[in-house]
């Protein structure tokens, strides 16, 4: 069998992309808010049901710029259970990350633990909708309002996710998306910030273009984080396929659940009430007592069969060397995150994953049990 990776980037038919390239070659407008860039911003506002969106070269630059936009300083409360870029974006802004533990049900930042971590230096909360599971945003917003904090969501996993029919990409003061190759919707590399008013959108657009407000005015020490025309054109084409891709992911997730639920010690996420999901990841938890083997055992076993699952998110961000000496990074402060990180494994999920491969994966997990 060919190697099976945790994901395979979704690509539309190549011949459908060439007309876009021809147009770019004719126009000779390669970046700086070109035609496709403007079209993709509009199309995404429409698709996601949000008012303002600003495209970026990638999600990490979008996160860094989101923090600059709101002039966040001091300390920011965040989760250790995420991709490193969530916390790195704080570090690149000279902000001290303060880690707060996660909920054992959603693996998201636990709102009940936030207040105890607030100090006079706290200015914002940076939660992550891990695997696309919505954070408890009402509760988080209430805390933010009480203490005068900003909320910036890392919504890198949450493309297309809706709660009660509303896009979760609209939560918080700002929400940041990633269109990296491995995400549900990709533009090779790419990202975006969702905001709620025109003035903020303009500020973000200035910041991502060196701080240029117009030809001769620089209003801030901006950066170059612009999405180019090839990425934007590709995004427009991808958008035509994204619903189909998500529907296919859903079928895969359902089949996984069906086959794995009978295996003792293997736990999966159920569908969440009132949530239209994007099935961006398929995490399982391996209870080594009930299953008889550890997560690492399963990871290695699958590898011997050419199946490359991923331990998202192990190690925790708080255990990486730039952060591990912070007081809030101590394992005692993050017991749930530490436990989940030791048990979690993300299985392959992507639109063209064949059921026969999925069944083989489940069968390996089933027969490997002791
Ligand atoms: C992918 C990802 C990012 C970074 O996005 P890039 O587009 O790869 O820079 C940030 N946060 C999380 C949670 C991610 O999964």
mmCIF file of C-alpha atoms and ligand atoms in Angstrom:
data_model
loop_
_atom_site.group_PDB
_atom_site.id
_atom_site.type_symbol
_atom_site.label_atom_id
_atom_site.label_comp_id
_atom_site.label_asym_id
_atom_site.label_seq_id
_atom_site.Cartn_x
_atom_site.Cartn_y
_atom_site.Cartn_z
ATOM 1 C CA UNK A 1 0.000 0.000 0.000
ATOM 2 C CA UNK A 2 1.160 3.570 -0.713
ATOM 3 C CA UNK A 3 1.934 5.715 2.292
ATOM 4 C CA UNK A 4 -1.173 7.198 3.868
ATOM 5 C CA UNK A 5 -0.651 10.536 5.594
ATOM 6 C CA UNK A 6 -2.851 12.271 8.128
ATOM 7 C CA UNK A 7 -4.046 14.549 5.372
ATOM 8 C CA UNK A 8 -3.757 15.057 1.653
ATOM 9 C CA UNK A 9 -4.186 18.592 0.304
ATOM 10 C CA UNK A 10 -7.339 19.087 -1.719
ATOM 11 C CA UNK A 11 -6.606 20.097 -5.310
ATOM 12 C CA UNK A 12 -9.188 20.959 -7.978
ATOM 13 C CA UNK A 13 -8.698 19.740 -11.576
ATOM 14 C CA UNK A 14 -5.566 21.421 -12.970
ATOM 15 C CA UNK A 15 -7.187 22.402 -16.253
ATOM 16 C CA UNK A 16 -9.711 24.492 -14.349
ATOM 17 C CA UNK A 17 -6.909 26.559 -12.885
ATOM 18 C CA UNK A 18 -5.106 27.445 -16.109
ATOM 19 C CA UNK A 19 -7.655 30.089 -17.237
ATOM 20 C CA UNK A 20 -6.985 31.966 -13.989
ATOM 21 C CA UNK A 21 -3.260 31.834 -14.676
ATOM 22 C CA UNK A 22 -3.773 33.084 -18.217
ATOM 23 C CA UNK A 23 -5.659 36.044 -16.868
ATOM 24 C CA UNK A 24 -2.908 36.858 -14.388
ATOM 25 C CA UNK A 25 -0.341 36.655 -17.197
ATOM 26 C CA UNK A 26 -2.418 39.014 -19.297
ATOM 27 C CA UNK A 27 -3.115 41.507 -16.520
ATOM 28 C CA UNK A 28 0.413 41.407 -15.115
ATOM 29 C CA UNK A 29 -1.026 42.289 -11.724
ATOM 30 C CA UNK A 30 0.596 39.779 -9.415
ATOM 31 C CA UNK A 31 -0.125 41.060 -5.915
ATOM 32 C CA UNK A 32 -1.219 44.201 -3.962
ATOM 33 C CA UNK A 33 -4.989 43.893 -3.802
ATOM 34 C CA UNK A 34 -5.470 42.651 -7.360
ATOM 35 C CA UNK A 35 -8.650 41.515 -9.025
ATOM 36 C CA UNK A 36 -8.651 37.965 -7.657
ATOM 37 C CA UNK A 37 -7.706 39.197 -4.190
ATOM 38 C CA UNK A 38 -10.743 41.487 -4.152
ATOM 39 C CA UNK A 39 -12.974 38.762 -5.553
ATOM 40 C CA UNK A 40 -11.845 36.212 -2.996
ATOM 41 C CA UNK A 41 -12.438 38.610 -0.107
ATOM 42 C CA UNK A 42 -15.987 39.130 -1.321
ATOM 43 C CA UNK A 43 -16.585 35.451 -1.986
ATOM 44 C CA UNK A 44 -15.311 34.479 1.456
ATOM 45 C CA UNK A 45 -17.427 37.110 3.235
ATOM 46 C CA UNK A 46 -20.352 35.619 1.417
ATOM 47 C CA UNK A 47 -19.441 31.982 2.057
ATOM 48 C CA UNK A 48 -18.600 32.478 5.727
ATOM 49 C CA UNK A 49 -21.389 34.941 6.381
ATOM 50 C CA UNK A 50 -19.064 37.605 7.790
ATOM 51 C CA UNK A 51 -18.863 41.293 7.008
ATOM 52 C CA UNK A 52 -15.166 42.054 6.562
ATOM 53 C CA UNK A 53 -12.249 39.847 5.728
ATOM 54 C CA UNK A 54 -8.636 40.677 4.957
ATOM 55 C CA UNK A 55 -6.515 38.102 3.155
ATOM 56 C CA UNK A 56 -2.990 37.165 4.206
ATOM 57 C CA UNK A 57 0.014 35.285 2.874
ATOM 58 C CA UNK A 58 -0.444 32.774 5.693
ATOM 59 C CA UNK A 59 -2.248 32.288 8.988
ATOM 60 C CA UNK A 60 0.720 33.020 11.218
ATOM 61 C CA UNK A 61 1.260 36.476 9.714
ATOM 62 C CA UNK A 62 -2.474 37.041 10.112
ATOM 63 C CA UNK A 63 -2.254 36.154 13.826
ATOM 64 C CA UNK A 64 0.766 38.417 14.341
ATOM 65 C CA UNK A 65 -0.993 41.263 12.516
ATOM 66 C CA UNK A 66 -4.265 40.729 14.404
ATOM 67 C CA UNK A 67 -2.390 41.337 17.670
ATOM 68 C CA UNK A 68 -0.764 44.461 16.163
ATOM 69 C CA UNK A 69 -4.139 45.720 14.975
ATOM 70 C CA UNK A 70 -5.579 45.754 18.487
ATOM 71 C CA UNK A 71 -2.238 46.948 19.954
ATOM 72 C CA UNK A 72 -2.145 43.992 22.330
ATOM 73 C CA UNK A 73 0.688 44.106 24.892
ATOM 74 C CA UNK A 74 1.595 42.634 28.280
ATOM 75 C CA UNK A 75 0.075 39.213 28.940
ATOM 76 C CA UNK A 76 -2.379 37.174 26.889
ATOM 77 C CA UNK A 77 -4.255 34.120 28.119
ATOM 78 C CA UNK A 78 -4.088 31.214 25.700
ATOM 79 C CA UNK A 79 -4.217 27.443 25.365
ATOM 80 C CA UNK A 80 -1.236 25.078 25.344
ATOM 81 C CA UNK A 81 -3.226 22.572 23.235
ATOM 82 C CA UNK A 82 -2.770 23.973 19.740
ATOM 83 C CA UNK A 83 -0.316 24.331 16.915
ATOM 84 C CA UNK A 84 2.761 26.300 18.023
ATOM 85 C CA UNK A 85 1.911 29.291 15.821
ATOM 86 C CA UNK A 86 -0.861 30.334 18.252
ATOM 87 C CA UNK A 87 1.701 31.115 20.949
ATOM 88 C CA UNK A 88 4.538 32.087 18.614
ATOM 89 C CA UNK A 89 2.379 34.967 17.370
ATOM 90 C CA UNK A 90 2.337 36.345 20.919
ATOM 91 C CA UNK A 91 6.078 35.960 21.260
ATOM 92 C CA UNK A 92 6.721 37.827 17.992
ATOM 93 C CA UNK A 93 4.751 40.722 19.480
ATOM 94 C CA UNK A 94 6.742 40.721 22.713
ATOM 95 C CA UNK A 95 3.694 39.470 24.606
ATOM 96 C CA UNK A 96 3.949 37.021 27.492
ATOM 97 C CA UNK A 97 1.759 33.968 26.943
ATOM 98 C CA UNK A 98 -0.166 32.769 29.993
ATOM 99 C CA UNK A 99 -1.313 29.184 29.575
ATOM 100 C CA UNK A 100 -4.658 28.080 30.944
ATOM 101 C CA UNK A 101 -5.858 24.475 30.968
ATOM 102 C CA UNK A 102 -8.372 23.010 28.506
ATOM 103 C CA UNK A 103 -11.753 21.348 28.910
ATOM 104 C CA UNK A 104 -11.753 17.573 28.792
ATOM 105 C CA UNK A 105 -14.860 17.542 26.558
ATOM 106 C CA UNK A 106 -13.834 19.967 23.794
ATOM 107 C CA UNK A 107 -10.039 20.236 24.260
ATOM 108 C CA UNK A 108 -10.570 24.014 24.074
ATOM 109 C CA UNK A 109 -9.494 26.699 26.563
ATOM 110 C CA UNK A 110 -11.499 26.183 29.783
ATOM 111 C CA UNK A 111 -13.404 29.425 30.462
ATOM 112 C CA UNK A 112 -13.820 28.481 34.144
ATOM 113 C CA UNK A 113 -10.041 28.710 34.555
ATOM 114 C CA UNK A 114 -9.518 32.058 32.821
ATOM 115 C CA UNK A 115 -10.352 34.476 35.626
ATOM 116 C CA UNK A 116 -7.762 33.036 37.996
ATOM 117 C CA UNK A 117 -5.073 33.720 35.380
ATOM 118 C CA UNK A 118 -5.930 37.393 34.848
ATOM 119 C CA UNK A 119 -3.369 39.884 36.217
ATOM 120 C CA UNK A 120 -3.062 43.674 35.893
ATOM 121 C CA UNK A 121 -0.950 42.997 32.768
ATOM 122 C CA UNK A 122 -3.570 40.890 30.966
ATOM 123 C CA UNK A 123 -4.910 42.581 27.845
ATOM 124 C CA UNK A 124 -6.475 39.807 25.772
ATOM 125 C CA UNK A 125 -7.554 36.183 25.442
ATOM 126 C CA UNK A 126 -6.414 34.070 22.501
ATOM 127 C CA UNK A 127 -8.515 30.892 22.370
ATOM 128 C CA UNK A 128 -8.352 28.277 19.601
ATOM 129 C CA UNK A 129 -11.295 26.352 18.119
ATOM 130 C CA UNK A 130 -9.289 23.126 18.230
ATOM 131 C CA UNK A 131 -10.181 20.649 15.444
ATOM 132 C CA UNK A 132 -12.957 23.099 14.515
ATOM 133 C CA UNK A 133 -14.842 22.501 17.778
ATOM 134 C CA UNK A 134 -16.373 25.847 18.817
ATOM 135 C CA UNK A 135 -15.076 27.467 21.997
ATOM 136 C CA UNK A 136 -17.546 28.553 24.678
ATOM 137 C CA UNK A 137 -17.538 32.009 23.186
ATOM 138 C CA UNK A 138 -20.433 33.464 25.204
ATOM 139 C CA UNK A 139 -18.680 32.710 28.465
ATOM 140 C CA UNK A 140 -15.326 33.916 27.135
ATOM 141 C CA UNK A 141 -16.876 37.162 25.879
ATOM 142 C CA UNK A 142 -18.529 37.776 29.247
ATOM 143 C CA UNK A 143 -15.180 37.472 31.027
ATOM 144 C CA UNK A 144 -13.540 39.723 28.428
ATOM 145 C CA UNK A 145 -16.249 42.354 28.918
ATOM 146 C CA UNK A 146 -15.968 42.206 32.703
ATOM 147 C CA UNK A 147 -12.198 42.703 32.676
ATOM 148 C CA UNK A 148 -11.912 44.926 29.599
ATOM 149 C CA UNK A 149 -9.990 42.365 27.553
ATOM 150 C CA UNK A 150 -9.896 41.814 23.793
ATOM 151 C CA UNK A 151 -10.623 38.401 22.303
ATOM 152 C CA UNK A 152 -8.778 37.130 19.248
ATOM 153 C CA UNK A 153 -9.739 33.659 18.057
ATOM 154 C CA UNK A 154 -7.305 31.397 16.320
ATOM 155 C CA UNK A 155 -9.902 29.897 13.962
ATOM 156 C CA UNK A 156 -7.303 28.135 11.798
ATOM 157 C CA UNK A 157 -9.206 24.837 12.108
ATOM 158 C CA UNK A 158 -12.669 26.290 11.890
ATOM 159 C CA UNK A 159 -13.249 27.138 8.234
ATOM 160 C CA UNK A 160 -16.939 26.732 7.432
ATOM 161 C CA UNK A 161 -17.972 25.664 10.943
ATOM 162 C CA UNK A 162 -21.344 27.009 12.044
ATOM 163 C CA UNK A 163 -23.050 27.071 15.409
ATOM 164 C CA UNK A 164 -26.813 27.563 15.390
ATOM 165 C CA UNK A 165 -26.460 28.451 11.729
ATOM 166 C CA UNK A 166 -23.914 31.215 12.398
ATOM 167 C CA UNK A 167 -20.300 31.090 11.251
ATOM 168 C CA UNK A 168 -17.942 30.827 14.202
ATOM 169 C CA UNK A 169 -15.375 32.785 12.144
ATOM 170 C CA UNK A 170 -17.254 35.896 13.278
ATOM 171 C CA UNK A 171 -16.573 35.366 16.988
ATOM 172 C CA UNK A 172 -14.436 37.699 19.077
ATOM 173 C CA UNK A 173 -12.982 41.090 18.227
ATOM 174 C CA UNK A 174 -10.992 39.389 15.500
ATOM 175 C CA UNK A 175 -10.823 35.833 14.171
ATOM 176 C CA UNK A 176 -7.906 34.409 12.245
ATOM 177 C CA UNK A 177 -8.122 31.729 9.572
ATOM 178 C CA UNK A 178 -5.419 29.627 7.926
ATOM 179 C CA UNK A 179 -5.547 28.400 4.346
ATOM 180 C CA UNK A 180 -2.436 26.278 4.625
ATOM 181 C CA UNK A 181 -2.158 23.227 2.364
ATOM 182 C CA UNK A 182 -3.213 20.920 5.202
ATOM 183 C CA UNK A 183 -6.366 22.819 6.107
ATOM 184 C CA UNK A 184 -9.950 22.166 4.940
ATOM 185 C CA UNK A 185 -9.804 25.127 2.549
ATOM 186 C CA UNK A 186 -6.350 25.824 1.148
ATOM 187 C CA UNK A 187 -4.656 28.382 -1.087
ATOM 188 C CA UNK A 188 -1.297 26.504 -0.889
ATOM 189 C CA UNK A 189 -0.380 28.944 1.895
ATOM 190 C CA UNK A 190 -2.756 31.613 3.036
ATOM 191 C CA UNK A 191 -4.771 33.115 5.835
ATOM 192 C CA UNK A 192 -7.215 35.829 6.767
ATOM 193 C CA UNK A 193 -8.465 38.074 9.536
ATOM 194 C CA UNK A 194 -12.208 38.484 10.025
ATOM 195 C CA UNK A 195 -13.274 41.791 11.588
ATOM 196 C CA UNK A 196 -16.515 43.668 12.211
ATOM 197 C CA UNK A 197 -16.096 47.196 10.879
ATOM 198 C CA UNK A 198 -14.634 49.042 7.947
ATOM 199 C CA UNK A 199 -12.183 51.081 9.984
ATOM 200 C CA UNK A 200 -10.585 47.973 11.455
ATOM 201 C CA UNK A 201 -10.484 46.347 8.017
ATOM 202 C CA UNK A 202 -8.615 49.381 6.680
ATOM 203 C CA UNK A 203 -6.189 49.272 9.605
ATOM 204 C CA UNK A 204 -5.496 45.576 8.950
ATOM 205 C CA UNK A 205 -5.030 46.228 5.228
ATOM 206 C CA UNK A 206 -2.567 49.023 6.009
ATOM 207 C CA UNK A 207 -0.601 46.860 8.442
ATOM 208 C CA UNK A 208 -0.245 43.950 6.034
ATOM 209 C CA UNK A 209 1.153 46.327 3.390
ATOM 210 C CA UNK A 210 4.074 47.968 5.266
ATOM 211 C CA UNK A 211 1.715 50.405 7.002
ATOM 212 C CA UNK A 212 0.988 52.295 3.774
ATOM 213 C CA UNK A 213 -2.335 54.093 4.109
ATOM 214 C CA UNK A 214 -1.958 55.672 0.693
ATOM 215 C CA UNK A 215 0.934 56.183 -1.713
ATOM 216 C CA UNK A 216 2.809 58.633 0.488
ATOM 217 C CA UNK A 217 1.528 57.995 4.016
ATOM 218 C CA UNK A 218 2.860 55.318 6.346
ATOM 219 C CA UNK A 219 0.682 55.143 9.462
ATOM 220 C CA UNK A 220 2.353 52.295 11.334
ATOM 221 C CA UNK A 221 5.388 50.015 11.222
ATOM 222 C CA UNK A 222 3.597 47.464 9.075
ATOM 223 C CA UNK A 223 4.750 44.211 7.588
ATOM 224 C CA UNK A 224 4.482 42.540 4.208
ATOM 225 C CA UNK A 225 1.838 39.854 4.689
ATOM 226 C CA UNK A 226 -0.167 40.197 1.510
ATOM 227 C CA UNK A 227 -1.789 37.309 -0.316
ATOM 228 C CA UNK A 228 -0.743 37.199 -3.976
ATOM 229 C CA UNK A 229 -2.949 36.812 -7.042
ATOM 230 C CA UNK A 230 -2.083 33.166 -7.703
ATOM 231 C CA UNK A 231 -3.116 32.220 -4.164
ATOM 232 C CA UNK A 232 -6.300 34.288 -4.413
ATOM 233 C CA UNK A 233 -7.280 32.871 -7.808
ATOM 234 C CA UNK A 234 -6.668 29.375 -6.491
ATOM 235 C CA UNK A 235 -8.883 30.169 -3.508
ATOM 236 C CA UNK A 236 -11.734 31.197 -5.797
ATOM 237 C CA UNK A 237 -11.518 27.853 -7.560
ATOM 238 C CA UNK A 238 -11.191 25.913 -4.288
ATOM 239 C CA UNK A 239 -14.283 27.585 -2.931
ATOM 240 C CA UNK A 240 -16.343 25.887 -5.647
ATOM 241 C CA UNK A 241 -15.321 22.505 -4.263
ATOM 242 C CA UNK A 242 -15.214 23.115 -0.533
ATOM 243 C CA UNK A 243 -18.777 22.016 0.275
ATOM 244 C CA UNK A 244 -18.231 18.792 -1.605
ATOM 245 C CA UNK A 245 -14.930 18.265 0.202
ATOM 246 C CA UNK A 246 -16.526 18.817 3.612
ATOM 247 C CA UNK A 247 -19.443 16.492 2.774
ATOM 248 C CA UNK A 248 -16.950 13.785 1.881
ATOM 249 C CA UNK A 249 -15.021 14.385 5.122
ATOM 250 C CA UNK A 250 -18.278 13.990 7.033
ATOM 251 C CA UNK A 251 -18.883 10.560 5.513
ATOM 252 C CA UNK A 252 -15.377 9.503 6.477
ATOM 253 C CA UNK A 253 -15.829 10.726 10.042
ATOM 254 C CA UNK A 254 -19.131 8.845 10.332
ATOM 255 C CA UNK A 255 -17.582 5.618 9.075
ATOM 256 C CA UNK A 256 -14.640 5.961 11.482
ATOM 257 C CA UNK A 257 -17.023 6.443 14.400
ATOM 258 C CA UNK A 258 -19.066 3.446 13.388
ATOM 259 C CA UNK A 259 -16.044 1.154 13.202
ATOM 260 C CA UNK A 260 -14.172 2.475 16.222
ATOM 261 C CA UNK A 261 -17.011 2.719 18.723
ATOM 262 C CA UNK A 262 -16.980 -0.992 19.474
ATOM 263 C CA UNK A 263 -13.296 -0.956 20.455
ATOM 264 C CA UNK A 264 -12.871 -0.616 24.196
ATOM 265 C CA UNK A 265 -10.460 2.137 25.204
ATOM 266 C CA UNK A 266 -10.795 4.065 21.934
ATOM 267 C CA UNK A 267 -12.829 7.256 22.258
ATOM 268 C CA UNK A 268 -13.988 9.516 19.449
ATOM 269 C CA UNK A 269 -15.764 12.878 19.380
ATOM 270 C CA UNK A 270 -19.524 12.746 18.921
ATOM 271 C CA UNK A 271 -21.335 15.220 16.701
ATOM 272 C CA UNK A 272 -21.852 18.454 18.633
ATOM 273 C CA UNK A 273 -25.432 19.640 18.998
ATOM 274 C CA UNK A 274 -26.344 22.618 16.771
ATOM 275 C CA UNK A 275 -22.920 22.596 15.115
ATOM 276 C CA UNK A 276 -22.309 22.171 11.385
ATOM 277 C CA UNK A 277 -18.787 20.802 11.441
ATOM 278 C CA UNK A 278 -15.979 20.780 8.883
ATOM 279 C CA UNK A 279 -14.395 17.450 9.963
ATOM 280 C CA UNK A 280 -10.950 18.959 9.594
ATOM 281 C CA UNK A 281 -9.353 16.336 11.846
ATOM 282 C CA UNK A 282 -10.280 12.944 13.227
ATOM 283 C CA UNK A 283 -8.835 12.767 16.734
ATOM 284 C CA UNK A 284 -9.180 9.672 18.898
ATOM 285 C CA UNK A 285 -8.234 9.232 22.539
ATOM 286 C CA UNK A 286 -6.499 6.019 23.508
ATOM 287 C CA UNK A 287 -7.079 4.942 27.097
ATOM 288 C CA UNK A 288 -4.065 2.732 27.673
ATOM 289 C CA UNK A 289 -5.638 0.972 30.668
ATOM 290 C CA UNK A 290 -8.752 -0.153 28.807
ATOM 291 C CA UNK A 291 -7.076 -0.633 25.427
ATOM 292 C CA UNK A 292 -3.963 -2.308 26.775
ATOM 293 C CA UNK A 293 -1.568 -0.247 24.697
ATOM 294 C CA UNK A 294 -0.501 3.382 24.646
ATOM 295 C CA UNK A 295 -1.077 6.078 22.066
ATOM 296 C CA UNK A 296 2.579 5.815 21.074
ATOM 297 C CA UNK A 297 2.183 2.067 20.545
ATOM 298 C CA UNK A 298 -0.706 2.681 18.136
ATOM 299 C CA UNK A 299 1.195 5.464 16.361
ATOM 300 C CA UNK A 300 4.204 3.149 15.821
ATOM 301 C CA UNK A 301 2.046 0.196 14.813
ATOM 302 C CA UNK A 302 0.256 2.234 12.132
ATOM 303 C CA UNK A 303 3.631 3.469 10.903
ATOM 304 C CA UNK A 304 4.795 -0.104 10.293
ATOM 305 C CA UNK A 305 1.786 -0.380 7.968
ATOM 306 C CA UNK A 306 2.741 2.831 6.122
ATOM 307 C CA UNK A 307 0.006 4.826 7.836
ATOM 308 C CA UNK A 308 1.207 8.119 9.242
ATOM 309 C CA UNK A 309 -1.140 9.398 11.915
ATOM 310 C CA UNK A 310 -0.176 12.516 13.894
ATOM 311 C CA UNK A 311 -0.004 13.258 17.596
ATOM 312 C CA UNK A 312 -1.822 16.594 17.346
ATOM 313 C CA UNK A 313 -1.146 18.244 19.838
ATOM 314 C CA UNK A 314 1.776 16.554 21.468
ATOM 315 C CA UNK A 315 4.025 17.983 22.785
ATOM 316 C CA UNK A 316 1.943 20.787 24.249
ATOM 317 C CA UNK A 317 3.129 24.263 23.263
ATOM 318 C CA UNK A 318 3.903 24.825 26.953
ATOM 319 C CA UNK A 319 6.475 22.023 26.792
ATOM 320 C CA UNK A 320 8.502 23.522 23.931
ATOM 321 C CA UNK A 321 11.774 25.110 24.984
ATOM 322 C CA UNK A 322 10.848 28.789 24.394
ATOM 323 C CA UNK A 323 7.897 28.479 26.798
ATOM 324 C CA UNK A 324 8.551 25.648 29.241
ATOM 325 C CA UNK A 325 10.119 27.810 31.928
ATOM 326 C CA UNK A 326 7.052 30.062 32.214
ATOM 327 C CA UNK A 327 5.196 29.600 35.470
ATOM 328 C CA UNK A 328 1.917 28.922 33.664
ATOM 329 C CA UNK A 329 3.614 26.204 31.570
ATOM 330 C CA UNK A 330 4.182 23.920 34.554
ATOM 331 C CA UNK A 331 2.438 20.565 34.009
ATOM 332 C CA UNK A 332 0.671 20.933 37.390
ATOM 333 C CA UNK A 333 -1.128 23.974 35.984
ATOM 334 C CA UNK A 334 -2.311 22.080 32.898
ATOM 335 C CA UNK A 335 -3.384 18.589 34.029
ATOM 336 C CA UNK A 336 -6.153 18.087 31.456
ATOM 337 C CA UNK A 337 -4.008 19.252 28.545
ATOM 338 C CA UNK A 338 -1.143 17.021 29.690
ATOM 339 C CA UNK A 339 -3.454 14.025 29.889
ATOM 340 C CA UNK A 340 -5.106 14.599 26.500
ATOM 341 C CA UNK A 341 -1.730 15.232 24.834
ATOM 342 C CA UNK A 342 -0.589 11.804 26.032
ATOM 343 C CA UNK A 343 -3.678 10.028 24.689
ATOM 344 C CA UNK A 344 -4.616 11.799 21.485
ATOM 345 C CA UNK A 345 -3.967 10.606 17.958
ATOM 346 C CA UNK A 346 -5.287 12.150 14.742
ATOM 347 C CA UNK A 347 -6.161 9.580 12.091
ATOM 348 C CA UNK A 348 -5.985 10.242 8.343
ATOM 349 C CA UNK A 349 -8.951 12.218 7.027
ATOM 350 C CA UNK A 350 -9.228 13.936 3.638
ATOM 351 C CA UNK A 351 -11.811 14.009 0.863
ATOM 352 C CA UNK A 352 -10.299 11.301 -1.341
ATOM 353 C CA UNK A 353 -9.453 8.877 1.474
ATOM 354 C CA UNK A 354 -10.867 5.535 0.383
ATOM 355 C CA UNK A 355 -13.169 3.590 2.674
ATOM 356 C CA UNK A 356 -11.065 0.484 2.149
ATOM 357 C CA UNK A 357 -8.038 2.288 3.620
ATOM 358 C CA UNK A 358 -10.114 3.644 6.491
ATOM 359 C CA UNK A 359 -11.411 0.149 7.209
ATOM 360 C CA UNK A 360 -7.876 -1.189 7.193
ATOM 361 C CA UNK A 361 -6.826 1.488 9.701
ATOM 362 C CA UNK A 362 -9.718 0.610 12.007
ATOM 363 C CA UNK A 363 -8.977 -3.074 11.662
ATOM 364 C CA UNK A 364 -5.350 -2.565 12.662
ATOM 365 C CA UNK A 365 -6.490 -0.628 15.737
ATOM 366 C CA UNK A 366 -9.029 -3.334 16.558
ATOM 367 C CA UNK A 367 -6.684 -6.302 16.294
ATOM 368 C CA UNK A 368 -3.832 -4.477 18.035
ATOM 369 C CA UNK A 369 -5.830 -4.265 21.270
ATOM 370 C CA UNK A 370 -4.769 -6.522 24.148
HETATM 371 C C1 LIG B 1 -2.209 25.985 10.736
HETATM 372 C C2 LIG B 1 -2.350 26.714 12.021
HETATM 373 C C3 LIG B 1 -1.836 27.997 12.222
HETATM 374 C C4 LIG B 1 -0.875 28.639 11.278
HETATM 375 O O1 LIG B 1 -1.348 28.862 10.047
HETATM 376 P P1 LIG B 1 -0.336 28.953 8.805
HETATM 377 O O2 LIG B 1 -1.241 29.350 7.696
HETATM 378 O O3 LIG B 1 0.265 27.589 8.619
HETATM 379 O O4 LIG B 1 0.677 29.982 9.119
HETATM 380 C C5 LIG B 1 -2.135 28.655 13.395
HETATM 381 N N1 LIG B 1 -2.867 28.085 14.362
HETATM 382 C C6 LIG B 1 -3.343 26.844 14.228
HETATM 383 C C7 LIG B 1 -4.184 26.281 15.322
HETATM 384 C C8 LIG B 1 -3.092 26.111 13.069
HETATM 385 O O5 LIG B 1 -3.541 24.857 12.973
#
